Amino acid sequence: MPNSCTVALHPGTTDTSLSKPFQANVPEHKLFSADKTARLLMSVLMSLQRENNGQFLAFDGSLIEW
């Protein structure tokens, strides 16, 4: 499709049972509720352009090299 792209997203650390063992090492301002994570990822998704195809993006839209 000409107006589509595929990206990988990193949600950051979300406050869930999966992340509980790692939360002690995460600064409080970097531990997100599930609602905040969803809002952040939706914001990234809404800003995508074709040029983002194949990129790995963080919850804040920054590029993660891979």
PDB file of C-alpha atoms in Angstrom, residues 7-13 30 32 37 39-45 47-48 52 55-65:
ATOM      1  CA  VAL A   7       7.371   0.039  12.495  1.00  0.00           C
ATOM      2  CA  ALA A   8       8.341  -1.581  15.775  1.00  0.00           C
ATOM      3  CA  LEU A   9       7.379   0.283  18.952  1.00  0.00           C
ATOM      4  CA  HIS A  10       9.021   0.213  22.372  1.00  0.00           C
ATOM      5  CA  PRO A  11       6.459   1.140  25.036  1.00  0.00           C
ATOM      6  CA  GLY A  12       8.940   1.969  27.768  1.00  0.00           C
ATOM      7  CA  THR A  13       8.319   0.388  31.162  1.00  0.00           C
ATOM      8  CA  LYS A  30       9.800   6.565  33.511  1.00  0.00           C
ATOM      9  CA  PHE A  32       4.046   4.521  32.964  1.00  0.00           C
ATOM     10  CA  THR A  37       1.576   4.019  27.547  1.00  0.00           C
ATOM     11  CA  ARG A  39      -1.660   7.446  24.768  1.00  0.00           C
ATOM     12  CA  LEU A  40       2.060   7.776  24.079  1.00  0.00           C
ATOM     13  CA  LEU A  41       2.087   4.961  21.512  1.00  0.00           C
ATOM     14  CA  MET A  42      -1.031   6.310  19.788  1.00  0.00           C
ATOM     15  CA  SER A  43       0.669   9.686  19.513  1.00  0.00           C
ATOM     16  CA  VAL A  44       3.665   8.066  17.829  1.00  0.00           C
ATOM     17  CA  LEU A  45       1.404   6.090  15.495  1.00  0.00           C
ATOM     18  CA  SER A  47       2.652  11.014  13.578  1.00  0.00           C
ATOM     19  CA  LEU A  48       4.080   8.320  11.286  1.00  0.00           C
ATOM     20  CA  ASN A  52       9.364   5.860   9.117  1.00  0.00           C
ATOM     21  CA  GLN A  55      12.101   1.963  12.004  1.00  0.00           C
ATOM     22  CA  PHE A  56      12.121   1.020  15.691  1.00  0.00           C
ATOM     23  CA  LEU A  57      10.600   3.894  17.652  1.00  0.00           C
ATOM     24  CA  ALA A  58      10.384   4.587  21.375  1.00  0.00           C
ATOM     25  CA  PHE A  59       7.267   5.714  23.238  1.00  0.00           C
ATOM     26  CA  ASP A  60       8.386   9.334  22.752  1.00  0.00           C
ATOM     27  CA  GLY A  61       8.910   8.959  19.003  1.00  0.00           C
ATOM     28  CA  SER A  62      12.687   8.836  19.218  1.00  0.00           C
ATOM     29  CA  LEU A  63      14.529   6.451  16.923  1.00  0.00           C
ATOM     30  CA  ILE A  64      16.050   3.315  18.447  1.00  0.00           C
ATOM     31  CA  GLU A  65      18.919   1.978  16.379  1.00  0.00           C
TER      32      GLU A  65
END
